[in-house]
């Protein structure tokens, strides 16, 4: 026994690192924590109402949409209506019994979505069903209005008239607009059917604009609304949901009333732009009333997203292309071009409403008109078309910059005005020399802005201007009369001295050794090639020319030293830096 115990004690002991033990023990704890967090999330946010609505909707559609017998009696809308009533009763109970407002909010938004689903489910009844479709649509609208009123009164939720009116107008639009265009569905080749389907978004946008008075009333209009929800979440989450419903209804109208099978449809993302423009007007009004930075940012960003939307979704299927070509022929413009014109108008409206940043956004939108023509469809078709938008924007920005003493804005204005020269504006006989014309215009702008202003950007431009003058002299010295046959040779030979004179004048006006150095470099580059050739020819007839030249140079050096001692040079050309 002793020997066995001794052998046992002599075996090597394996020690498990404490980090491994901690990691192994922490795995069950972390798993429990994750499960707890998931359970807490599900408990707090309760997404099961959404899942339930989705399952019921898809189940009803899968069960009864392929049997005309069930469609005639309206099984799907009746089933959806019954489920919607169940949701409404549930919302009433959880508010009355437990004040569970967060779950109630989800239920109320789902009820609004169910109204949309009911209206879509009635579309097959409106297609060549006669009076039956009429009565079902009116009954559906009446059901939506009655249930909405019952829920609002049952949970004591206050929705003022300026919000309630647009809400019911949108519900009426979902149910009655399909009823109005249903007679056209029996003539699928009529252009009026296509335009009616496209026009839904415009009508919905007009209805949304009826919310402008409510926006102007502000948050005080919804004080004591009977719930813990505050402005702007209530009621704008409701109308955000209705906006999503409008987009979905616009799509399903095209599917229901112009069925072509497969994925073909006349619907394109540009169908939604009229409605979204109206939404943007609401954001402009909200921002103008001082509703916070979020509304202002959306009001300035959303129009740009509409331009992207106008370029998306174009496809080659015959059904889609037929209406798109009809749209372009009738309006003499593509969706992108029309949207850009609308965006310009929207930014101008925002500028009138004194929205911060609207001026810059308007300038950018107008600049795009230089590249978007009535036939432009997308980015691939964007090319330089017109000079006037850039020139107009450049002039306005330069004027504003001069008024506000803003050198950067003035420079941007000058750049916009010069841009047409670089992009392809017609220059007559100077067209082959476009790059030279642009270089001269840019140099003149840099020197002028640098001379007029005194801020940091202007100082940078003054430094850049000296380099541009020196570079211009070097480039001009290498030009020969053959390069510009339209100009006299004398002009070609004398032109390199022009930047020298400008540099000397700028140095005298603004001061600075940089411009003096640029003038010296330019004079040297201009004088050396021609002067050496003349000097070489004169040496052959004047034997003492080298000594005479040396004496003259020494005299110039002596005179320069005397001028410095007398202070004449500093008086003629101040020595302050060019950046001062």
Coordinates of C-alpha atoms in Angstrom, one line a residue:
X1 CA 0.0 0.0 0.0
X2 CA 2.8 2.4 0.8
X3 CA 4.5 1.6 -2.4
X4 CA 1.3 2.1 -4.4
X5 CA 0.7 5.4 -2.6
X6 CA 4.2 6.4 -3.3
X7 CA 3.9 5.6 -7.0
X8 CA 0.7 7.6 -7.2
X9 CA 2.1 10.6 -5.5
X10 CA 5.1 10.5 -7.9
X11 CA 2.8 10.8 -11.0
X12 CA 2.9 14.3 -12.6
X13 CA 0.1 16.6 -11.7
X14 CA -1.6 18.5 -14.6
X15 CA -2.7 22.0 -13.7
X16 CA -5.6 23.5 -15.6
X17 CA -5.0 27.3 -16.2
X18 CA -7.3 29.6 -14.4
X19 CA -8.2 31.4 -17.7
X20 CA -9.5 28.1 -19.2
X21 CA -11.6 27.4 -16.1
X22 CA -13.0 30.9 -16.2
X23 CA -13.8 30.6 -19.9
X24 CA -15.5 27.2 -19.4
X25 CA -17.6 28.4 -16.4
X26 CA -18.5 31.7 -18.2
X27 CA -20.0 29.9 -21.2
X28 CA -23.2 28.8 -19.5
X29 CA -23.5 32.2 -17.9
X30 CA -23.1 34.1 -21.2
X31 CA -25.6 31.8 -22.8
X32 CA -28.1 32.4 -20.1
X33 CA -27.5 36.1 -20.4
X34 CA -28.1 36.1 -24.1
X35 CA -31.3 34.1 -23.7
X36 CA -32.4 36.5 -21.0
X37 CA -31.7 39.5 -23.2
X38 CA -33.6 38.0 -26.1
X39 CA -36.6 37.2 -23.8
X40 CA -36.5 40.7 -22.4
X41 CA -36.5 42.1 -26.0
X42 CA -39.4 39.9 -27.0
X43 CA -41.3 40.8 -23.9
X44 CA -40.8 44.6 -24.2
X45 CA -41.4 44.9 -28.0
X46 CA -43.7 42.0 -28.6
X47 CA -43.3 41.4 -32.3
X48 CA -45.7 38.5 -32.3
X49 CA -48.6 40.7 -33.4
X50 CA -46.7 41.5 -36.7
X51 CA -45.9 37.8 -37.2
X52 CA -49.5 36.9 -36.5
X53 CA -50.8 39.4 -39.0
X54 CA -48.4 38.2 -41.7
X55 CA -49.4 34.6 -41.2
X56 CA -53.1 35.3 -41.3
X57 CA -52.8 37.5 -44.4
X58 CA -50.6 35.0 -46.3
X59 CA -52.8 32.1 -45.2
X60 CA -56.0 33.7 -46.4
X61 CA -54.4 34.6 -49.7
X62 CA -53.0 31.2 -50.2
X63 CA -56.3 29.5 -49.3
X64 CA -58.8 31.5 -51.3
X65 CA -57.2 33.6 -54.0
X66 CA -57.2 30.9 -56.7
X67 CA -60.8 30.0 -56.5
X68 CA -63.3 32.3 -58.2
X69 CA -66.1 30.9 -56.1
X70 CA -64.5 32.4 -52.9
X71 CA -63.5 35.6 -54.6
X72 CA -67.2 36.3 -55.6
X73 CA -68.4 36.1 -52.0
X74 CA -65.4 38.2 -50.8
X75 CA -63.9 35.6 -48.4
X76 CA -60.5 37.2 -48.2
X77 CA -61.7 40.7 -47.3
X78 CA -64.2 39.3 -44.8
X79 CA -61.5 37.2 -43.2
X80 CA -59.2 40.2 -43.0
X81 CA -62.0 42.3 -41.5
X82 CA -62.7 39.7 -38.9
X83 CA -59.0 39.6 -37.9
X84 CA -58.9 43.4 -37.8
X85 CA -61.8 43.5 -35.4
X86 CA -59.9 41.0 -33.2
X87 CA -56.9 43.3 -33.2
X88 CA -59.1 46.3 -32.3
X89 CA -60.7 44.5 -29.4
X90 CA -57.3 43.4 -28.2
X91 CA -56.0 47.0 -28.3
X92 CA -59.0 48.1 -26.3
X93 CA -58.6 45.4 -23.7
X94 CA -54.8 46.0 -23.1
X95 CA -55.3 49.7 -22.8
X96 CA -58.4 49.6 -20.6
X97 CA -57.1 46.8 -18.3
X98 CA -53.3 47.3 -18.3
X99 CA -52.4 50.6 -20.1
X100 CA -49.9 48.7 -22.2
X101 CA -49.4 51.5 -24.7
X102 CA -46.3 50.1 -26.4
X103 CA -48.1 46.9 -27.5
X104 CA -51.2 49.0 -28.4
X105 CA -49.1 51.1 -30.7
X106 CA -48.0 48.1 -32.7
X107 CA -51.6 46.9 -32.9
X108 CA -52.9 50.2 -34.1
X109 CA -50.3 50.4 -36.9
X110 CA -51.1 46.9 -37.9
X111 CA -54.8 47.8 -38.1
X112 CA -54.0 50.6 -40.5
X113 CA -52.0 48.1 -42.6
X114 CA -54.9 45.7 -42.5
X115 CA -57.2 48.4 -44.0
X116 CA -54.7 48.6 -46.9
X117 CA -54.8 44.8 -47.2
X118 CA -58.6 44.8 -47.3
X119 CA -58.7 47.4 -50.0
X120 CA -56.2 45.4 -52.1
X121 CA -58.2 42.2 -51.6
X122 CA -61.2 44.0 -53.1
X123 CA -59.4 44.6 -56.4
X124 CA -60.4 41.3 -58.0
X125 CA -64.1 42.1 -57.2
X126 CA -63.8 45.4 -59.0
X127 CA -62.5 43.9 -62.2
X128 CA -65.6 43.4 -64.3
X129 CA -67.8 42.5 -61.3
X130 CA -70.3 45.3 -61.7
X131 CA -72.3 46.4 -58.7
X132 CA -70.9 43.7 -56.3
X133 CA -67.5 45.5 -56.4
X134 CA -69.1 48.8 -55.8
X135 CA -70.9 47.7 -52.6
X136 CA -67.9 45.8 -51.3
X137 CA -65.8 48.9 -51.7
X138 CA -68.3 51.2 -50.0
X139 CA -68.7 48.6 -47.2
X140 CA -64.9 48.3 -46.8
X141 CA -64.5 52.1 -46.4
X142 CA -67.4 52.2 -44.0
X143 CA -65.9 49.4 -42.0
X144 CA -62.5 51.2 -41.8
X145 CA -64.1 54.5 -40.7
X146 CA -66.4 52.9 -38.2
X147 CA -63.6 50.7 -36.7
X148 CA -61.2 53.7 -36.5
X149 CA -63.7 55.8 -34.7
X150 CA -64.6 52.9 -32.3
X151 CA -60.9 52.4 -31.4
X152 CA -60.2 56.1 -30.9
X153 CA -63.2 56.5 -28.6
X154 CA -62.7 53.1 -26.9
X155 CA -59.1 53.9 -25.8
X156 CA -59.8 57.7 -25.4
X157 CA -57.1 58.6 -27.9
X158 CA -57.4 62.1 -29.2
X159 CA -56.8 62.7 -32.9
X160 CA -57.8 66.4 -33.8
X161 CA -59.7 67.3 -36.9
X162 CA -56.7 68.6 -38.9
X163 CA -55.2 65.1 -38.6
X164 CA -58.4 63.1 -38.6
X165 CA -59.6 64.6 -41.9
X166 CA -56.4 63.7 -43.9
X167 CA -56.5 60.2 -42.2
X168 CA -60.0 59.5 -43.5
X169 CA -59.2 61.0 -46.9
X170 CA -56.4 58.5 -47.3
X171 CA -58.6 55.6 -46.3
X172 CA -61.2 56.8 -48.8
X173 CA -58.4 57.0 -51.4
X174 CA -57.4 53.4 -50.8
X175 CA -61.0 52.1 -51.3
X176 CA -62.5 54.6 -53.8
X177 CA -59.7 55.3 -56.3
X178 CA -59.7 51.6 -57.5
X179 CA -63.5 51.9 -57.8
X180 CA -63.1 55.0 -59.9
X181 CA -60.7 53.4 -62.4
X182 CA -62.3 50.0 -62.5
X183 CA -64.4 50.7 -65.6
X184 CA -61.1 51.3 -67.5
X185 CA -59.8 47.8 -66.6
X186 CA -61.9 46.2 -69.3
X187 CA -59.8 48.2 -71.9
X188 CA -56.2 47.4 -71.0
X189 CA -54.9 49.1 -74.2
X190 CA -56.5 52.5 -73.4
X191 CA -53.9 55.2 -72.5
X192 CA -56.4 56.6 -69.9
X193 CA -55.9 53.4 -67.8
X194 CA -52.1 53.9 -67.8
X195 CA -52.4 57.5 -66.8
X196 CA -55.0 56.7 -64.1
X197 CA -52.6 54.2 -62.5
X198 CA -49.8 56.7 -62.6
X199 CA -52.0 59.4 -61.2
X200 CA -52.7 57.7 -57.9
X201 CA -49.4 58.9 -56.5
X202 CA -50.2 62.5 -57.5
X203 CA -53.7 62.3 -55.9
X204 CA -52.2 60.8 -52.7
X205 CA -49.7 63.6 -52.6
X206 CA -52.5 66.2 -52.8
X207 CA -54.2 64.5 -49.9
X208 CA -51.0 64.5 -47.9
X209 CA -50.7 68.3 -48.4
X210 CA -53.9 68.7 -46.4
X211 CA -51.7 68.0 -43.4
X212 CA -50.0 71.4 -43.8
X213 CA -52.4 73.2 -41.5
X214 CA -51.7 70.6 -38.8
X215 CA -47.9 71.0 -39.3
X216 CA -48.3 74.8 -38.8
X217 CA -50.1 74.3 -35.5
X218 CA -47.2 72.4 -34.1
X219 CA -46.9 70.3 -31.0
X220 CA -49.3 72.3 -28.9
X221 CA -52.1 71.1 -31.1
X222 CA -51.7 67.6 -29.6
X223 CA -51.3 68.3 -25.9
X224 CA -53.2 66.0 -23.7
X225 CA -53.9 63.5 -26.4
X226 CA -54.9 60.8 -24.0
X227 CA -51.7 58.7 -24.4
X228 CA -48.1 58.8 -23.3
X229 CA -47.1 59.4 -26.9
X230 CA -45.7 62.9 -27.6
X231 CA -45.0 65.0 -30.7
X232 CA -43.7 64.2 -33.2
X233 CA -44.0 60.4 -32.7
X234 CA -47.7 60.8 -32.4
X235 CA -49.3 61.1 -34.9
X236 CA -46.5 61.2 -37.4
X237 CA -45.7 57.5 -37.0
X238 CA -49.3 56.9 -38.0
X239 CA -48.9 59.0 -41.1
X240 CA -45.5 57.5 -41.9
X241 CA -47.3 54.1 -41.9
X242 CA -50.0 55.5 -44.2
X243 CA -47.2 56.9 -46.5
X244 CA -45.8 53.4 -46.8
X245 CA -49.3 52.1 -47.5
X246 CA -49.6 54.7 -50.3
X247 CA -46.4 53.4 -51.9
X248 CA -47.7 49.8 -51.7
X249 CA -51.1 50.7 -53.0
X250 CA -49.6 52.4 -56.0
X251 CA -47.7 49.2 -56.9
X252 CA -50.7 46.9 -56.4
X253 CA -53.0 49.1 -58.4
X254 CA -50.7 48.4 -61.4
X255 CA -50.7 44.7 -60.6
X256 CA -54.4 44.4 -60.1
X257 CA -55.8 46.5 -62.9
X258 CA -53.3 45.8 -65.6
X259 CA -52.3 42.2 -65.0
X260 CA -49.9 40.8 -67.6
X261 CA -48.5 37.8 -65.8
X262 CA -45.1 37.2 -64.5
X263 CA -43.1 40.1 -63.2
X264 CA -44.0 42.5 -66.0
X265 CA -45.7 45.7 -64.9
X266 CA -45.9 49.3 -65.9
X267 CA -44.9 50.3 -62.4
X268 CA -41.6 52.0 -61.9
X269 CA -40.1 53.8 -58.8
X270 CA -40.7 57.1 -60.5
X271 CA -44.4 56.5 -60.0
X272 CA -43.9 57.5 -56.3
X273 CA -42.1 60.8 -56.9
X274 CA -45.2 63.1 -57.0
X275 CA -46.3 61.7 -53.6
X276 CA -42.8 62.0 -52.1
X277 CA -42.5 65.6 -53.3
X278 CA -45.6 66.3 -51.2
X279 CA -44.1 64.6 -48.2
X280 CA -41.0 66.8 -48.7
X281 CA -43.2 69.9 -48.6
X282 CA -44.4 68.8 -45.1
X283 CA -40.8 68.5 -44.0
X284 CA -40.0 71.9 -45.3
X285 CA -42.9 73.4 -43.4
X286 CA -42.0 71.5 -40.3
X287 CA -38.4 72.7 -40.5
X288 CA -39.6 76.3 -41.2
X289 CA -41.6 76.2 -38.0
X290 CA -38.4 75.3 -36.1
X291 CA -39.2 71.6 -35.5
X292 CA -35.6 70.6 -35.1
X293 CA -32.6 69.6 -37.2
X294 CA -34.1 66.3 -38.2
X295 CA -36.9 67.8 -40.3
X296 CA -34.4 70.3 -41.9
X297 CA -32.0 67.5 -42.8
X298 CA -34.7 65.4 -44.4
X299 CA -36.1 68.4 -46.2
X300 CA -32.7 69.0 -47.8
X301 CA -31.7 65.3 -48.4
X302 CA -34.9 63.8 -49.6
X303 CA -35.0 65.7 -53.0
X304 CA -31.6 64.3 -53.8
X305 CA -32.9 60.8 -53.1
X306 CA -35.8 61.5 -55.4
X307 CA -33.3 62.1 -58.2
X308 CA -31.8 58.7 -57.5
X309 CA -35.3 57.2 -57.5
X310 CA -36.0 58.7 -60.9
X311 CA -33.0 56.8 -62.3
X312 CA -33.8 53.4 -60.7
X313 CA -35.8 50.5 -62.0
X314 CA -35.8 51.2 -65.7
X315 CA -36.1 47.8 -67.5
X316 CA -36.6 46.5 -71.0
X317 CA -39.8 44.5 -70.7
X318 CA -42.4 45.7 -73.3
X319 CA -45.2 46.5 -70.8
X320 CA -43.0 48.9 -68.8
X321 CA -41.2 50.4 -71.8
X322 CA -44.5 51.1 -73.6
X323 CA -45.8 53.4 -70.9
X324 CA -42.4 55.0 -70.2
X325 CA -42.1 56.0 -73.9
X326 CA -45.7 57.3 -73.8
X327 CA -44.8 59.3 -70.7
X328 CA -41.8 60.8 -72.4
X329 CA -43.7 61.6 -75.6
X330 CA -46.6 63.2 -73.8
X331 CA -44.6 65.3 -71.4
X332 CA -41.5 65.9 -73.6
X333 CA -39.3 65.0 -70.8
X334 CA -37.9 62.0 -68.9
X335 CA -38.8 61.2 -65.3
X336 CA -35.3 62.3 -64.3
X337 CA -35.6 65.7 -66.0
X338 CA -39.0 66.4 -64.6
X339 CA -37.9 65.4 -61.1
X340 CA -34.9 67.7 -61.3
X341 CA -37.2 70.6 -62.3
X342 CA -39.5 69.7 -59.4
X343 CA -36.5 69.6 -57.0
X344 CA -35.4 73.0 -58.2
X345 CA -38.8 74.3 -57.4
X346 CA -38.9 72.6 -54.0
X347 CA -35.5 74.1 -53.0
X348 CA -36.7 77.5 -54.2
X349 CA -39.8 77.1 -52.0
X350 CA -37.5 76.1 -49.1
X351 CA -35.4 79.2 -49.7
X352 CA -38.5 81.3 -49.6
X353 CA -39.4 79.6 -46.3
X354 CA -35.9 80.7 -45.0
X355 CA -34.7 77.1 -44.5
X356 CA -31.0 77.1 -43.6
X357 CA -28.9 75.5 -46.3
X358 CA -31.7 75.8 -48.9
X359 CA -29.6 78.3 -51.0
X360 CA -26.7 75.9 -51.4
X361 CA -29.0 73.0 -52.2
X362 CA -30.8 75.2 -54.8
X363 CA -27.5 76.1 -56.4
X364 CA -26.5 72.4 -56.6
X365 CA -29.8 71.5 -58.2
X366 CA -29.7 74.3 -60.8
X367 CA -26.1 73.3 -61.6
X368 CA -27.3 69.8 -62.5
X369 CA -29.6 71.3 -65.2
X370 CA -26.4 71.8 -67.1
X371 CA -26.0 68.0 -67.4
X372 CA -29.6 66.8 -67.5
X373 CA -31.5 67.3 -70.7
X374 CA -35.2 66.4 -71.4
X375 CA -33.9 63.1 -72.9
X376 CA -31.6 62.1 -70.1
X377 CA -32.7 58.9 -68.3
X378 CA -29.9 58.1 -65.9
X379 CA -26.2 58.7 -65.0
X380 CA -25.0 57.2 -68.2
X381 CA -26.9 59.8 -70.2
X382 CA -25.6 62.8 -68.2
X383 CA -23.3 64.9 -70.3
X384 CA -22.7 68.6 -70.6
X385 CA -25.7 70.2 -72.2
X386 CA -26.2 73.9 -71.3
X387 CA -23.9 76.7 -70.1
X388 CA -26.5 79.0 -68.5
X389 CA -27.2 77.0 -65.3
X390 CA -23.5 77.1 -64.3
X391 CA -23.1 80.7 -65.3
X392 CA -26.2 81.7 -63.4
X393 CA -25.1 79.8 -60.3
X394 CA -21.6 81.2 -60.5
X395 CA -22.8 84.7 -60.8
X396 CA -25.2 84.4 -57.9
X397 CA -22.6 82.7 -55.7
X398 CA -19.9 85.2 -56.5
X399 CA -22.2 88.1 -55.7
X400 CA -23.2 86.6 -52.4
X401 CA -19.5 85.9 -51.6
X402 CA -18.6 89.5 -52.3
X403 CA -21.4 90.8 -50.2
X404 CA -20.5 88.5 -47.3
X405 CA -16.8 88.9 -47.7
X406 CA -16.5 85.2 -48.2
X407 CA -13.6 84.3 -50.5
X408 CA -14.4 80.6 -50.6
X409 CA -17.9 81.2 -51.9
X410 CA -16.7 83.7 -54.4
X411 CA -14.1 81.2 -55.6
X412 CA -16.8 78.6 -56.0
X413 CA -18.9 81.1 -58.0
X414 CA -15.9 81.8 -60.3
X415 CA -15.3 78.1 -60.7
X416 CA -18.9 77.5 -61.8
X417 CA -18.7 80.4 -64.3
X418 CA -15.5 79.0 -65.7
X419 CA -16.7 75.4 -65.8
X420 CA -18.6 75.7 -69.2
X421 CA -15.3 76.8 -70.8
X422 CA -13.7 73.5 -69.7
X423 CA -16.8 71.3 -70.4
X424 CA -17.3 72.2 -74.0
X425 CA -18.8 75.7 -74.5
X426 CA -18.3 76.9 -78.1
X427 CA -15.4 79.3 -78.3
X428 CA -15.2 80.0 -82.0
X429 CA -11.7 79.9 -83.4
X430 CA -10.3 79.5 -79.9
X431 CA -12.0 76.2 -79.5
X432 CA -8.8 74.2 -80.3
X433 CA -7.1 76.2 -77.6
X434 CA -9.7 75.5 -74.9
X435 CA -7.2 74.4 -72.2
X436 CA -5.2 77.7 -72.6
X437 CA -8.4 79.8 -72.3
X438 CA -9.4 77.9 -69.2
X439 CA -5.9 78.3 -67.7
X440 CA -6.0 82.1 -68.3
X441 CA -9.6 82.4 -66.8
X442 CA -8.6 80.4 -63.7
X443 CA -5.4 82.4 -63.2
X444 CA -7.4 85.6 -63.4
X445 CA -10.0 84.4 -60.9
X446 CA -7.3 83.3 -58.5
X447 CA -5.5 86.7 -58.7
X448 CA -8.7 88.7 -58.4
X449 CA -10.2 86.8 -55.5
X450 CA -6.8 86.9 -53.7
X451 CA -6.5 90.6 -54.1
X452 CA -10.1 91.4 -53.0
X453 CA -10.2 89.4 -49.7
X454 CA -8.0 89.0 -46.6
X455 CA -9.0 85.7 -45.1
X456 CA -7.1 82.4 -45.0
X457 CA -8.4 81.1 -48.3
X458 CA -7.5 84.4 -50.0
X459 CA -4.0 84.1 -48.6
X460 CA -3.7 80.6 -50.0
X461 CA -4.9 82.0 -53.4
X462 CA -2.2 84.7 -53.4
X463 CA 0.5 82.1 -52.9
X464 CA -1.0 80.0 -55.6
X465 CA -1.3 83.0 -57.9
X466 CA 2.5 83.6 -57.8
X467 CA 3.2 80.0 -58.9
X468 CA 0.6 80.3 -61.7
X469 CA 2.2 83.4 -63.0
X470 CA 5.7 81.9 -63.0
X471 CA 4.4 78.7 -64.6
X472 CA 2.5 80.8 -67.2
X473 CA 5.7 82.6 -68.2
X474 CA 7.6 79.3 -68.6
X475 CA 4.8 77.9 -70.8
X476 CA 4.5 81.0 -72.9
X477 CA 8.3 81.1 -73.5
X478 CA 8.1 77.8 -75.3
X479 CA 5.3 78.9 -77.7
X480 CA 6.2 79.6 -81.3
X481 CA 4.3 81.5 -84.0
X482 CA 3.4 78.2 -85.7
X483 CA 1.3 77.2 -82.6
X484 CA -1.0 80.2 -83.1
X485 CA -1.2 81.0 -86.8
X486 CA -4.1 83.4 -86.2
X487 CA -1.9 85.8 -84.1
X488 CA 1.0 88.1 -85.2
X489 CA 4.5 86.8 -84.4
X490 CA 5.2 90.0 -82.4
X491 CA 2.4 89.1 -80.0
X492 CA 3.8 85.6 -79.5
X493 CA 7.3 87.0 -78.7
X494 CA 6.1 89.7 -76.4
X495 CA 3.4 87.8 -74.6
X496 CA 5.7 86.1 -72.0
X497 CA 6.5 89.5 -70.6
X498 CA 2.7 90.0 -69.8
X499 CA 2.8 87.7 -66.7
X500 CA 6.0 89.5 -65.6
X501 CA 4.2 92.9 -65.7
X502 CA 1.2 91.4 -63.8
X503 CA 3.6 90.0 -61.1
X504 CA 5.3 93.3 -60.7
X505 CA 2.0 95.2 -60.4
X506 CA 0.6 92.6 -58.0
X507 CA 3.8 92.9 -55.9
X508 CA 3.5 96.6 -55.8
X509 CA -0.2 96.4 -54.9
X510 CA -0.3 93.6 -52.5
X511 CA 3.4 93.3 -51.6
X512 CA 5.3 90.1 -51.1
X513 CA 8.6 88.5 -52.2
X514 CA 6.9 85.6 -54.0
X515 CA 5.5 87.9 -56.7
X516 CA 8.9 89.6 -57.0
X517 CA 10.5 86.2 -57.4
X518 CA 7.9 85.3 -60.0
X519 CA 8.6 88.4 -61.9
X520 CA 12.3 87.8 -61.8
X521 CA 11.9 84.2 -63.0
X522 CA 9.6 85.4 -65.8
X523 CA 11.9 88.1 -66.9
X524 CA 14.9 85.7 -66.9
X525 CA 13.0 83.1 -68.9
X526 CA 11.8 85.7 -71.4
X527 CA 15.1 87.6 -71.8
X528 CA 17.7 84.8 -71.8
X529 CA 16.7 83.0 -75.0
X530 CA 16.2 86.1 -77.1
X531 CA 18.9 88.2 -75.4
X532 CA 21.6 85.6 -75.8
X533 CA 20.9 85.3 -79.5
X534 CA 21.1 89.0 -80.0
X535 CA 24.2 89.3 -77.8
X536 CA 26.0 86.5 -79.8
X537 CA 25.4 88.3 -83.1
X538 CA 26.6 91.6 -81.7
X539 CA 29.9 90.1 -80.3
X540 CA 31.0 89.4 -83.9
X541 CA 31.1 93.1 -84.7
X542 CA 31.8 94.7 -81.3
X543 CA 35.1 93.3 -79.9
X544 CA 34.8 94.9 -76.4
X545 CA 31.1 94.0 -75.9
X546 CA 31.9 91.5 -73.1
X547 CA 33.7 94.2 -71.0
X548 CA 31.0 96.7 -71.7
X549 CA 28.3 94.2 -70.6
X550 CA 30.3 93.4 -67.5
X551 CA 30.6 97.1 -66.7
X552 CA 26.9 97.6 -67.1
X553 CA 26.0 94.6 -64.9
X554 CA 28.4 95.9 -62.2
X555 CA 26.8 99.3 -62.4
X556 CA 23.3 97.8 -62.0
X557 CA 24.6 95.9 -58.9
X558 CA 26.0 99.1 -57.5
X559 CA 22.8 101.1 -58.2
X560 CA 20.7 98.3 -56.6
X561 CA 22.7 98.5 -53.4
X562 CA 22.3 102.3 -53.4
X563 CA 18.6 102.0 -53.9
X564 CA 18.3 99.6 -51.0
X565 CA 20.4 101.9 -48.8
X566 CA 18.1 104.8 -49.7
X567 CA 15.0 102.8 -49.0
X568 CA 13.6 103.4 -52.5
X569 CA 13.0 99.7 -53.3
X570 CA 11.0 99.2 -50.1
X571 CA 9.0 102.3 -50.9
X572 CA 8.2 101.1 -54.4
X573 CA 7.6 97.4 -53.5
X574 CA 6.6 96.8 -49.8
X575 CA 8.3 93.9 -48.3
X576 CA 5.4 92.5 -46.3
X577 CA 4.6 88.9 -47.1
X578 CA 2.2 87.9 -49.8
X579 CA 0.1 86.1 -47.2
X580 CA -0.5 89.3 -45.2

